[in-house]
PDB file of C-alpha atoms in Angstrom:
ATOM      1  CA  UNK S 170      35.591  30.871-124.702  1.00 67.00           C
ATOM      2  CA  UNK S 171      37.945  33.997-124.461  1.00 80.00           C
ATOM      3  CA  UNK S 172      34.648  35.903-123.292  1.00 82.00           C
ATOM      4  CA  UNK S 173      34.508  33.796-120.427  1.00 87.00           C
ATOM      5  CA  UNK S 174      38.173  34.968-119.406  1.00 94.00           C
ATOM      6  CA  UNK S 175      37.160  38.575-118.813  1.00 94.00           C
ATOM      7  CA  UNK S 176      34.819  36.996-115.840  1.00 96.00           C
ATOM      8  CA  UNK S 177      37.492  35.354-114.063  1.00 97.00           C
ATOM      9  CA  UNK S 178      38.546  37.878-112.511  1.00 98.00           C
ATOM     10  CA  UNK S 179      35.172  38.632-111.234  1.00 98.00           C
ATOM     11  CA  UNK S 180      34.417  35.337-110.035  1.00 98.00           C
ATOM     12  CA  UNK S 181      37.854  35.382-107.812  1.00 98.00           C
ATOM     13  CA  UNK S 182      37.415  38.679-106.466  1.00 98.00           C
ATOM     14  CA  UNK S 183      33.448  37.424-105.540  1.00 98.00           C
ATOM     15  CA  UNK S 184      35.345  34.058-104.221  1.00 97.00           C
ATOM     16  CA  UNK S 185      37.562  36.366-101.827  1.00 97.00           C
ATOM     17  CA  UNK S 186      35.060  38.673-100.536  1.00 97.00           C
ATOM     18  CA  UNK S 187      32.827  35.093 -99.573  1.00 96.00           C
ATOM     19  CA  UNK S 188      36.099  33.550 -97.951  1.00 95.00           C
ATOM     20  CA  UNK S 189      37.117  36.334 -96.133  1.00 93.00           C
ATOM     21  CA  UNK S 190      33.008  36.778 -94.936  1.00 91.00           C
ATOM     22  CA  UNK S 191      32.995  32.828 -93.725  1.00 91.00           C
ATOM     23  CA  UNK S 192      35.865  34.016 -91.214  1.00 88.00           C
ATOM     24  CA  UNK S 193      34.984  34.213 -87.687  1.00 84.00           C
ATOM     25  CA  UNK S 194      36.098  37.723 -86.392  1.00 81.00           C
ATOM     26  CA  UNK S 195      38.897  36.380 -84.286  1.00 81.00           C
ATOM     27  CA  UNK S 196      40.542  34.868 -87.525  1.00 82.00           C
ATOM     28  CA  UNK S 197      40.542  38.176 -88.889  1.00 81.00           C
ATOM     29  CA  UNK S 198      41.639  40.549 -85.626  1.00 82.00           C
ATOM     30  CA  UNK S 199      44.221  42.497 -86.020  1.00 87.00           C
ATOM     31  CA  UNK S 200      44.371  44.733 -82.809  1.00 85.00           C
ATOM     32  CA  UNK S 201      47.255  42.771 -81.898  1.00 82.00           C
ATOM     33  CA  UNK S 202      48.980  43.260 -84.551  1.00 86.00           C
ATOM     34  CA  UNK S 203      48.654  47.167 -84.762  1.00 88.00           C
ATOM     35  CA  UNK S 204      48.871  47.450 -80.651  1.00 85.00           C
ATOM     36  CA  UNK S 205      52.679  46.001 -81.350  1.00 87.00           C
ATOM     37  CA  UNK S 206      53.599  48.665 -84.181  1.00 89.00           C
ATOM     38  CA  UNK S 207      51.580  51.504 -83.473  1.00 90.00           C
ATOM     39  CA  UNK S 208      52.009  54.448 -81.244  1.00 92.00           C
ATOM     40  CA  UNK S 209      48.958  54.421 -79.262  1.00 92.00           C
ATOM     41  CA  UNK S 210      49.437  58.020 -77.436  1.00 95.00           C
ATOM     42  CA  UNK S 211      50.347  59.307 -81.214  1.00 96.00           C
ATOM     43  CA  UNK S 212      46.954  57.980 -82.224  1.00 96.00           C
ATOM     44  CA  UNK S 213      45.158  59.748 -79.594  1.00 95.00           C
ATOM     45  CA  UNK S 214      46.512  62.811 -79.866  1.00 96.00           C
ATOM     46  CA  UNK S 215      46.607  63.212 -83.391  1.00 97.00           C
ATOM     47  CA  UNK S 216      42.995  61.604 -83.949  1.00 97.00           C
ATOM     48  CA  UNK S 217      41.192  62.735 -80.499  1.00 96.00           C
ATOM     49  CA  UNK S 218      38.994  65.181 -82.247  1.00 97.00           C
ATOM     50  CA  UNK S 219      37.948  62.044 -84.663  1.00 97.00           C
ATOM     51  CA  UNK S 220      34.427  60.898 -83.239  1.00 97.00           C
ATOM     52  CA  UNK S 221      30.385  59.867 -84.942  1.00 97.00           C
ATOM     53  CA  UNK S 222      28.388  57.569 -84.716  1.00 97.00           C
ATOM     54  CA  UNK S 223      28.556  54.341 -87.361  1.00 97.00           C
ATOM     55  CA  UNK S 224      25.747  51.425 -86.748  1.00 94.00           C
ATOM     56  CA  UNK S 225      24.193  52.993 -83.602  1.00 94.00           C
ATOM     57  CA  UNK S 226      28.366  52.847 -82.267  1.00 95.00           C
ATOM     58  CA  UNK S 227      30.367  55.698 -80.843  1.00 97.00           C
ATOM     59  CA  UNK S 228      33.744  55.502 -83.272  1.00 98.00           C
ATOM     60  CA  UNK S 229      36.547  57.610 -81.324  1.00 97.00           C
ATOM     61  CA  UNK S 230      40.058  56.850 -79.937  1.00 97.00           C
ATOM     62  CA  UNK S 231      38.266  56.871 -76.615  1.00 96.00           C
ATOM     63  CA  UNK S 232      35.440  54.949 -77.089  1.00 97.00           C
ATOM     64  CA  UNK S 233      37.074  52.244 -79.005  1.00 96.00           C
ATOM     65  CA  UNK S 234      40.867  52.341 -77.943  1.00 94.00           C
ATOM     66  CA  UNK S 235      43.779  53.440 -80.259  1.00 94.00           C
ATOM     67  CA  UNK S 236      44.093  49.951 -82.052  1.00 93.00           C
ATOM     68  CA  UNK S 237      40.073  49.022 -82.611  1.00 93.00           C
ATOM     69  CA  UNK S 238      40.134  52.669 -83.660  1.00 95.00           C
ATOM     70  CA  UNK S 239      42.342  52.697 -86.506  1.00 95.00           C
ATOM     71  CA  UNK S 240      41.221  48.558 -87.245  1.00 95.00           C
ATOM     72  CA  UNK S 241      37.675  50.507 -87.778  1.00 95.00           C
ATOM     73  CA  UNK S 242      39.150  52.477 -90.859  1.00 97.00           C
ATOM     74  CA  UNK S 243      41.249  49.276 -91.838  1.00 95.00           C
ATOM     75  CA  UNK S 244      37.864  46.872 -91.944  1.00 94.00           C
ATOM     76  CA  UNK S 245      35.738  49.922 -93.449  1.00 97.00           C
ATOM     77  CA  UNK S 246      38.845  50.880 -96.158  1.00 97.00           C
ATOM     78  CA  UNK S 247      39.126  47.098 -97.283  1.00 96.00           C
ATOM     79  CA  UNK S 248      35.257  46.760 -97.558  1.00 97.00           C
ATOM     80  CA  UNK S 249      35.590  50.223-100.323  1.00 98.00           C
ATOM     81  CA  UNK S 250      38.596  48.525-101.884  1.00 98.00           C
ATOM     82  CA  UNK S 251      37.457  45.214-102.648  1.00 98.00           C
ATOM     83  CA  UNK S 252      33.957  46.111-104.025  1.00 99.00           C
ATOM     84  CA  UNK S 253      35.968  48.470-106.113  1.00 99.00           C
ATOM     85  CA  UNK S 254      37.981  46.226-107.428  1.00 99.00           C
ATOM     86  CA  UNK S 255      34.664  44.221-107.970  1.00 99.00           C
ATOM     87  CA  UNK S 256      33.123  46.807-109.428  1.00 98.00           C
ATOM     88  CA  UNK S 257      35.947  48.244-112.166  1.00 98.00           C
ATOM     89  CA  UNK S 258      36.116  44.084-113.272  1.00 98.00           C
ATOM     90  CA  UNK S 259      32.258  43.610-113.445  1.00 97.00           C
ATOM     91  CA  UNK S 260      31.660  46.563-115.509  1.00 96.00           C
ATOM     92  CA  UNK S 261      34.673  45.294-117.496  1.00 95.00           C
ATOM     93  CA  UNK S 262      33.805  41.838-118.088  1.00 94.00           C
ATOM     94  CA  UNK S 263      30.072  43.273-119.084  1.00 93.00           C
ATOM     95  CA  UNK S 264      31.112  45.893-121.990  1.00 91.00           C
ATOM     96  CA  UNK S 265      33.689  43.083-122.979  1.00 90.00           C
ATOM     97  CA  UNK S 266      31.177  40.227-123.119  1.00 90.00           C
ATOM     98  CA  UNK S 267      28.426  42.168-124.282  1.00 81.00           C
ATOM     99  CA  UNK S 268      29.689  44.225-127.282  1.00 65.00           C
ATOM    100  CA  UNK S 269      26.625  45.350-127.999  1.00 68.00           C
ATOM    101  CA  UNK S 270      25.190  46.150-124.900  1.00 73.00           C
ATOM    102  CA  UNK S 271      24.884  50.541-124.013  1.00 84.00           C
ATOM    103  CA  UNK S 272      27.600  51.869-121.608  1.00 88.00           C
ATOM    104  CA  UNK S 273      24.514  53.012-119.919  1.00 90.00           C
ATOM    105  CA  UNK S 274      23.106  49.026-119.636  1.00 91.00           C
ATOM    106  CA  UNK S 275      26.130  47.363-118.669  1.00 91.00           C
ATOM    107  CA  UNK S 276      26.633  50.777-115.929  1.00 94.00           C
ATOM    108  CA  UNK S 277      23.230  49.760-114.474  1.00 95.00           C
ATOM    109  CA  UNK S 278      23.681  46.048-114.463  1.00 95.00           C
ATOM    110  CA  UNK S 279      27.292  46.096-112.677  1.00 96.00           C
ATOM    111  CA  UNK S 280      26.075  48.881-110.158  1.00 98.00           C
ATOM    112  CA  UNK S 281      22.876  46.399-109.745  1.00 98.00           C
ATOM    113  CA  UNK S 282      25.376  43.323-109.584  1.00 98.00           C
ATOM    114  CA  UNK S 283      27.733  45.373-106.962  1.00 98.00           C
ATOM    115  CA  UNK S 284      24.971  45.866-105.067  1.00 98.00           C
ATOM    116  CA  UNK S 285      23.190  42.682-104.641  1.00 98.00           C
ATOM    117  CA  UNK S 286      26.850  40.869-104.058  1.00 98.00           C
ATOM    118  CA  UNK S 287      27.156  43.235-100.950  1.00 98.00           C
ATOM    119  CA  UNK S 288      23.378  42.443 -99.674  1.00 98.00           C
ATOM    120  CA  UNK S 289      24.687  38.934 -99.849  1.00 97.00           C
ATOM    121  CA  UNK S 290      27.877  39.146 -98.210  1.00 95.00           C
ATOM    122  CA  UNK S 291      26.226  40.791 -95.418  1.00 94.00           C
ATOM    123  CA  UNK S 292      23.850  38.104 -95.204  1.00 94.00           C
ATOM    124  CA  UNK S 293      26.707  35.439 -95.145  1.00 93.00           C
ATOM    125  CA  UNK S 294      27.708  36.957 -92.190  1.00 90.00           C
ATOM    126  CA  UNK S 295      24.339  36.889 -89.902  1.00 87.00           C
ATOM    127  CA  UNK S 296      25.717  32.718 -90.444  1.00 88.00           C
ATOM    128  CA  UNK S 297      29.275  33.340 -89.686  1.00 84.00           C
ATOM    129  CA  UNK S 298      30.427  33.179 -85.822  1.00 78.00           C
ATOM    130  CA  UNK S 299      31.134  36.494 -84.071  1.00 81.00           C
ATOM    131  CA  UNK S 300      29.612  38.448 -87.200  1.00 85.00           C
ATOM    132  CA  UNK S 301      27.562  41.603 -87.553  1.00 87.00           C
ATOM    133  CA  UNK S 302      25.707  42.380 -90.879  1.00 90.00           C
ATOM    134  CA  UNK S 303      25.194  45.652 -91.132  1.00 94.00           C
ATOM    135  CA  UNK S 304      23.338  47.673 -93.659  1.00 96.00           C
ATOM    136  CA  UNK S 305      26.141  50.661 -93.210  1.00 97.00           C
ATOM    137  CA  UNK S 306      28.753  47.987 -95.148  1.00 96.00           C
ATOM    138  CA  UNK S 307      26.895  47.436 -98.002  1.00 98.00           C
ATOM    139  CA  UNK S 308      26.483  50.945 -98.185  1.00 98.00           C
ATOM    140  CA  UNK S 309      30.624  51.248 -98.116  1.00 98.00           C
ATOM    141  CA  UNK S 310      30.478  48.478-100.732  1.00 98.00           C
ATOM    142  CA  UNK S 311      28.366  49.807-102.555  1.00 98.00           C
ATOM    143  CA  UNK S 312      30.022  53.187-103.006  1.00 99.00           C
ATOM    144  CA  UNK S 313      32.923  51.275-103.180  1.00 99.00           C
ATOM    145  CA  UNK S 314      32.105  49.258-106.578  1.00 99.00           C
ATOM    146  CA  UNK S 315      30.324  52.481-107.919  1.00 99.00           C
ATOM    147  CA  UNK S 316      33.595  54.202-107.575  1.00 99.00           C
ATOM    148  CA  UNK S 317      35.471  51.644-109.611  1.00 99.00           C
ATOM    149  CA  UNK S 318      32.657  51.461-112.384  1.00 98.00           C
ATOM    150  CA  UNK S 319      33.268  54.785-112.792  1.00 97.00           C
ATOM    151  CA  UNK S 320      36.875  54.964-113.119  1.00 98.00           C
ATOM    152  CA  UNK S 321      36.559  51.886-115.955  1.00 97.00           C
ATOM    153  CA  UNK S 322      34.253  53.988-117.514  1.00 95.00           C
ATOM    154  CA  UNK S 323      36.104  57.156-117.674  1.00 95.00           C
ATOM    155  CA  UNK S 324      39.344  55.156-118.470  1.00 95.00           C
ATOM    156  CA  UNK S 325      37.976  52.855-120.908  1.00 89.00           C
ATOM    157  CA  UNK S 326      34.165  53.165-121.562  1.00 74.00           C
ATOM    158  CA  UNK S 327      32.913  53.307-125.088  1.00 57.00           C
ATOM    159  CA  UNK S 328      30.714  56.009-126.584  1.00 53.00           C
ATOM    160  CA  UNK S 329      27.501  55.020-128.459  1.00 47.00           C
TER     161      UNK S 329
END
């Protein structure tokens, strides 16, 4: 049973990234938000020579405005943070579960896991009003959870 514990954390993490993928865009805007605490001509000038291209879309203060701008980098930053998160538990729960199991196997299997869980979210949102599923985020995610395997395994990984 205490095997099973070292998965909870992976099955909440997986249970955020689906709830927060079943919300609408609107539920999750936060333009208005930043547009009230930001400086907008600060933005600009400091991040005017920001611009390239993302999903066939110009990303640039001008293009996008100073708030969508720096939401861009929010969206994108939590997409890294949470698969990392994912990631750094998964490979966790795997080399705690699996004593015998290679560092190599259980590397493979998370990175594998990481990756399938971000094909999936994305395809959870083509359902989901106001949604775009884009290859580029699993890409971000998937980056994102190899990151974190690899911190677990430098900080904690077993030699065989």
């Amino acid at each position: 049973m205490r095997q099973f514990t070292y998965w909870i954390p992976v099955i909440v993490i997986a249970g955020i990234i689906f709830w927060f993928s079943s919300q609408p865009y609107q539920e999750q805007d936060v333009k208005p938000f930043l547009s009230d605490f930001i400086n907008e001509q600060w933005v600009k000038v400091t991040f005017d020579w920001v611009q390239f291209d993302y999903a066939g879309y110009l990303v640039s203060v001008e293009a996008l405005g100073a708030s969508s701008f720096i939401e861009f980098f929010i969206r994108k930053g939590a997409h890294f943070g949470v698969f990392f998160v994912l990631g750094f538990f998964t490979i966790r729960a795997s080399l705690l579960t699996f004593l015998n199991t290679r560092p190599v196997t259980g590397f493979i299997t998370s990175f594998l896991f990481v990756i399938l869980y971000g094909v999936s979210d994305e395809l959870h949102q083509h359902f989901t009003g106001d949604r775009t599923p884009l290859i580029h985020d699993v890409m971000i995610d998937s980056v994102g959870g190899l990151v974190g395997i690899i911190i677990y395994m430098l900080l904690f990984g077993r030699k065989k």
